[in-house]
Every structure is written in C-alpha cells, then in structure tokens.
Amino acid sequence: MTLNRRTFNALFGATAAGLAMPSIAKGAGNSTVVVIGGGAGGATAARYIAKDAKGAINVVLIEPKTHFTTCFFSNLYLGGLRSFESITHSYEKLAQEYGIRVVHAYATGVDRDKKQVRIDAGDPIPYDRLVISPGIDFNYDTTPGYNAADMDLAPSAWHGGEQTKLLKAKLDALEDGQNILMVTPPNPYRCPPGPYERVSMMAHVLKSKGFSKSRIVVLDPKPKFSKQGLFQAGWEQYYPGMVEWLGPDVHGGIGNIDAQAGIVETDFDDFAGDLLNVIPGQMAGKIAQLAGLTNESGFCEIDPTSMRSAVDQNIFVIGDSSIAGDMPKSGFSANSQAKVCAMHVRADLLDSKRFPAKYRNTCWSLIAVDDGVKVGASYGATDEKIGKTSSFISQAGEDAETRAATYRASVDWYAAITADMFG
Amino acid sequence: MMNRSAACIVGSLVAAAFMNQSLATLSFANGELLGGEILNIAGDVDYGAYLAGECVVCHRAGSEIPTLYNYDKTYFVDAMVRFQQGLRKNTTMRDIALQLGDEEIAALATYFERAAE
C-alpha cells in the first residue's frame, strides 16, 4: 500500500486522536483553516472541520475570550432561572479533544492577498481557508446621543458576558416604583424575539418581588416584532398593566438618548427610566468590515449554497455577520450555517463529498416560568438567497402542558447546541 | 406490555425478515411499522453524517429529546414516516420530517444506526 498524504493523515490522525495526543495530529504539510470568532458559528465550524477531517486539516480558532457566555439563554439568567456559570463555556475541549489551536487574541485585519490574519498578540496566522464568524457590532447612527461609552450607564447587554451581568445587577437593584425604559433595535438584528423575551423575564423579576408600581416601557423603531401576538398575550396574562410597548406610530421616531439622565426623546414625548436598556442597530463584526467583506448594508454577501463569501473564494462568512436571506440572526442559525460551511471547507481541501445545503432555525422564548413558545423554519439555497421552505410557530391559547413541554425542549436544545459548539 | 427497546428489536427482526418484499407497512406486536420501502434504500452514510448535524443540535443522551446514536434503523424510519403523516404530533419534528425525502431518511437511519456518540 502506498501512503499518500491523505491516507497518511487519516491513519495518523485517527491514531493520534485515539491516544488523545491531538498536537501530534497536526501534520506539517496539512492545509490550515483559521476561524475568527468562537461563538455559535465559529466554535461549531472549528469543531466540525477538526472532527470530520480527523487530523488532516489544521484548525486555528481566534477568539479573545477564554470563556464564552452565550447570548441565547442570557434572558433566563436575567430572570433568575439560570446561573451565569450555566451559560458560560470553556474552549478547553476544543483544544484538548479536537486538536484545535485556540488563540486568545483579537483579529485586527485580514491580508487577503497573502492569506494571513493579523492579530493583536502574535505573528500573523496564514490560512488556506478562512471562516469569519465575529457576530455583530453596533451601528450607533440608530441611537442618537448613545454610543459605546454609555454601555456602563445604560447597558445594551446584546453581547453576552459582562454586559449581561451589569444589566442583571441594575435590574436586581430596582425598587418598587422605579421603571425600566428599553429601546429596541431596528431590523436586521441578532435574535429577533430576544428583546421581547427580555421584557418578559424582567417583568417576571419585578412580579416575583411583589412590585406593583414599576413599569416597563418599550420604545420600538419597528411597527411589529417577532411572535408579537404570543408575547403581548403573555404580558397581559402574567404581568397585567406592567408592560407598555410603543411602536413608531405612537412615538413617531426615537430622538436623542441621554444615558446619564435616563431620558429618551421621541417625536411624541420624552420618556424616563431608572433602568435604561438600549439595544442599538447592528452590522457585521468589525473584522468582517476590515477584511472588506461587507456591502452597503453593513453585512456580508454569501453564496447561499455554501456560505462562501461573495467577494473572496477562500473565505466563508457565517452567523450574524452574513446576509443569510430568510434566516434570522440567531445562535441556532449560525450553528446550522457552520455545518454547511464546514462541509464545503473540507471538500475544498480534502476533496470530500458536497451535499445540497440544508439550513434550520428554531427560536424559543420564555414568556413566564414554564410558558415557552417557539418559531422555527427550514431553509434551502435558491438562485438568489437562502430561502425558507417551511415554518411553524406556537399557537395562541395552547394548553399549559404544551407550553411547559416547549420550555423543556428549549432547555434540552441549549444543552445539545452548546455541546455541539464546545464538545 | 412490550417496552420501546423490545419493540425496536422485534421491529428490526420483522423488518429484516420482510425486507425483500418491499412492503410499505409491516405489522408487529406494537402496531404497524411504517416506511418499509425506505428500508430497501441503501443509505449514504456520508450524507447521513452531514444531515445529522441538524438533529444533534437538539437530540442528546440524557435528555428528554433522546439521542439518535445507535438508534434502531427500523424504528427511526417508522418514526419519521409517522411525523410526515401527522400520526406523531410534535410540530418541530413534523416540520423537519416533511423536509426529508426517502433518500435522506435512509441516509440518516443508516448513519445513526452505525454511529456512536
């Protein structure tokens, strides 16, 4: 038997994995895939490429944080239903069990001609294929007067981690009669039902403390929102009189935001809150912009059959930074896109099989304890975009057991998707 | 009364015995076993491995949503056909099953029966 590079790597990689010595599996002649961003998209892509290539591809994951706190389920932490630790995950397994080189640094630029990623702490990292999954950055043009410097005073908590902790601390410090004022983002943004699940969980905290005088006012730039009927029915049922949602036909447009004073001006009136939660408009993560992969929308065009960048054949863009057609920006979507991307990266580098892209998403939301709702869909590639092929949504008036089962399913999903991301 | 594991084993035996008869449905002690014609399709394991990425994001050992690894092929096919036909009611699974053709169900069934978690 003649050993070519691939069979050698397959054999050697399998042996190394069996001995739990992944570093040995990194063949010097192997192709290298660099993944930027260790969230639902990037961690999944890195793991699937490493897992399925069995040592035949070197995988480097660039992620500044040593631990990743998910945005999804952070509302349950706000509501006191999950601990911070339970939504925080380590990269250790990806390094130790999958042989992924995890580099804790910021990617500061991409030299697409040289095929190198520059980082803030070390030499540039060369790649054969690059996967970019940096999530979102904020577009402060949508929140006049409010910018990154105001995040301590009025946290957005739309990036998981310290911002989530800060918002919870401010929520828990409220006294009865103090009010929450929330500014939700314009489309498109990460996690369409997220702001409204957050409203639900904050209301749950206020109600649990027996507060009767506090109110939550939501100033929304959008005339309608995800699962609106389900959320508004739930607010009426569980938190009557506590939540006031105001769309643009009422407030007329969001004006200046004064984080220090806790005041938001609108065309209709000025609103004040003791706790101000501002979620600005969004665009692709900065590294996607620096790499020249974004278009005028602020996000990245991709080939819907593969998640490959429309402007660079050696780069894939997945997750919130991509323009994913009918798919919402969500952790589930990013995880799904990562698997299509991983399949094509392996096919590029190892000539493995390619199959038609199939994508899926489900967004679960918790309205009150044991009252979960969901919206989900399947997607495929059309000539123009990732298009929806079917969908479903929880119905109004479902019985308590159905809603409880939906919540339990979301808890199971959380355990499964985080295992799928981090091993 | 037969539990699910026992039913799966019996189902497999029944299916194996009748595999060459291309029956759309097979009868066994726990009722009808659906999707016999899908069991005649040689499932593409690589395709199954790819498609399985969609399943494992919810299905996991030790959870109410059961792991599919080492899952009995006959029972897997039966379950997917039942979701397609609305005989099993979970809205998420019904939506997913309706997106899958026979080749895809066969690929998944073949992959999961062989794969360890």
PDB file of C-alpha atoms in Angstrom, chain A residues 48 51 332 335 339-340 343 353 355-360 362 364 374 376-379 389-392 405 408-410 412-417 419-420, chain B residues 44-60 62-66 69 90-101 104 111:
ATOM      1  CA  TYR A  48     -16.882  20.115  12.754  1.00  0.00           C
ATOM      2  CA  LYS A  51     -13.789  16.370  13.929  1.00  0.00           C
ATOM      3  CA  PHE A 332     -29.201  28.234  16.019  1.00  0.00           C
ATOM      4  CA  ASN A 335     -24.652  26.694  14.158  1.00  0.00           C
ATOM      5  CA  LYS A 339     -22.148  22.841   9.252  1.00  0.00           C
ATOM      6  CA  VAL A 340     -22.758  23.776   5.617  1.00  0.00           C
ATOM      7  CA  MET A 343     -18.701  20.562   4.661  1.00  0.00           C
ATOM      8  CA  LYS A 353     -18.296  14.982  -0.877  1.00  0.00           C
ATOM      9  CA  PHE A 355     -24.243  17.778  -0.464  1.00  0.00           C
ATOM     10  CA  PRO A 356     -27.070  20.274  -1.013  1.00  0.00           C
ATOM     11  CA  ALA A 357     -27.171  22.901   1.714  1.00  0.00           C
ATOM     12  CA  LYS A 358     -29.897  22.444   4.304  1.00  0.00           C
ATOM     13  CA  TYR A 359     -30.382  25.042   6.986  1.00  0.00           C
ATOM     14  CA  ARG A 360     -32.612  25.196  10.006  1.00  0.00           C
ATOM     15  CA  THR A 362     -35.727  27.488  15.873  1.00  0.00           C
ATOM     16  CA  TRP A 364     -37.506  29.541  21.652  1.00  0.00           C
ATOM     17  CA  LYS A 374     -41.194  28.711  19.588  1.00  0.00           C
ATOM     18  CA  GLY A 376     -38.886  27.713  13.522  1.00  0.00           C
ATOM     19  CA  ALA A 377     -38.237  27.069   9.866  1.00  0.00           C
ATOM     20  CA  SER A 378     -36.283  25.049   7.332  1.00  0.00           C
ATOM     21  CA  TYR A 379     -34.296  26.701   4.573  1.00  0.00           C
ATOM     22  CA  THR A 389     -39.020  26.121   2.649  1.00  0.00           C
ATOM     23  CA  SER A 390     -41.366  25.618   5.606  1.00  0.00           C
ATOM     24  CA  SER A 391     -42.091  27.033   9.028  1.00  0.00           C
ATOM     25  CA  PHE A 392     -44.091  26.673  12.196  1.00  0.00           C
ATOM     26  CA  ALA A 405     -43.005  20.950  27.038  1.00  0.00           C
ATOM     27  CA  ARG A 408     -38.290  21.788  28.425  1.00  0.00           C
ATOM     28  CA  ALA A 409     -37.367  21.266  24.764  1.00  0.00           C
ATOM     29  CA  SER A 410     -35.541  24.587  24.775  1.00  0.00           C
ATOM     30  CA  ASP A 412     -32.591  20.285  26.095  1.00  0.00           C
ATOM     31  CA  TRP A 413     -31.677  22.252  22.969  1.00  0.00           C
ATOM     32  CA  TYR A 414     -29.416  24.524  24.997  1.00  0.00           C
ATOM     33  CA  ALA A 415     -27.512  21.560  26.404  1.00  0.00           C
ATOM     34  CA  ALA A 416     -27.246  19.979  22.961  1.00  0.00           C
ATOM     35  CA  ILE A 417     -26.189  23.042  20.982  1.00  0.00           C
ATOM     36  CA  ALA A 419     -22.170  20.521  23.414  1.00  0.00           C
ATOM     37  CA  ASP A 420     -22.252  20.759  19.613  1.00  0.00           C
TER      38      ASP A 420
ATOM     39  CA  ASP B  44     -25.413   7.053   2.047  1.00  0.00           C
ATOM     40  CA  VAL B  45     -23.540   7.216   5.356  1.00  0.00           C
ATOM     41  CA  ASP B  46     -21.625  10.369   4.422  1.00  0.00           C
ATOM     42  CA  TYR B  47     -24.847  12.113   3.501  1.00  0.00           C
ATOM     43  CA  GLY B  48     -26.364  10.888   6.741  1.00  0.00           C
ATOM     44  CA  ALA B  49     -23.419  12.238   8.712  1.00  0.00           C
ATOM     45  CA  TYR B  50     -23.917  15.641   7.124  1.00  0.00           C
ATOM     46  CA  LEU B  51     -27.687  15.680   7.640  1.00  0.00           C
ATOM     47  CA  ALA B  52     -27.259  14.518  11.239  1.00  0.00           C
ATOM     48  CA  GLY B  53     -25.791  17.912  12.079  1.00  0.00           C
ATOM     49  CA  GLU B  54     -29.351  19.201  12.119  1.00  0.00           C
ATOM     50  CA  CYS B  55     -30.502  16.504  14.552  1.00  0.00           C
ATOM     51  CA  VAL B  56     -27.761  16.622  17.152  1.00  0.00           C
ATOM     52  CA  VAL B  57     -28.385  20.272  17.896  1.00  0.00           C
ATOM     53  CA  CYS B  58     -31.378  19.065  19.953  1.00  0.00           C
ATOM     54  CA  HIS B  59     -31.057  15.287  20.362  1.00  0.00           C
ATOM     55  CA  ARG B  60     -28.638  14.305  23.068  1.00  0.00           C
ATOM     56  CA  GLY B  62     -29.581  12.038  28.939  1.00  0.00           C
ATOM     57  CA  SER B  63     -32.162  14.498  27.696  1.00  0.00           C
ATOM     58  CA  GLU B  64     -35.914  14.314  27.120  1.00  0.00           C
ATOM     59  CA  ILE B  65     -35.119  14.663  23.409  1.00  0.00           C
ATOM     60  CA  PRO B  66     -33.406  11.290  23.015  1.00  0.00           C
ATOM     61  CA  TYR B  69     -26.872   7.423  18.047  1.00  0.00           C
ATOM     62  CA  ASN B  90     -44.549  17.201  17.614  1.00  0.00           C
ATOM     63  CA  THR B  91     -44.678  20.334  15.445  1.00  0.00           C
ATOM     64  CA  THR B  92     -40.914  20.725  15.222  1.00  0.00           C
ATOM     65  CA  MET B  93     -40.342  17.132  14.194  1.00  0.00           C
ATOM     66  CA  ARG B  94     -43.240  17.147  11.768  1.00  0.00           C
ATOM     67  CA  ASP B  95     -41.800  20.207  10.032  1.00  0.00           C
ATOM     68  CA  ILE B  96     -38.346  18.618   9.891  1.00  0.00           C
ATOM     69  CA  ALA B  97     -39.623  15.251   8.638  1.00  0.00           C
ATOM     70  CA  LEU B  98     -41.620  16.863   5.862  1.00  0.00           C
ATOM     71  CA  GLN B  99     -38.395  18.389   4.529  1.00  0.00           C
ATOM     72  CA  LEU B 100     -36.775  14.975   4.144  1.00  0.00           C
ATOM     73  CA  GLY B 101     -37.117  12.700   1.135  1.00  0.00           C
ATOM     74  CA  GLU B 104     -32.414  11.408   3.169  1.00  0.00           C
ATOM     75  CA  TYR B 111     -25.738   6.787   9.769  1.00  0.00           C
TER      76      TYR B 111
END
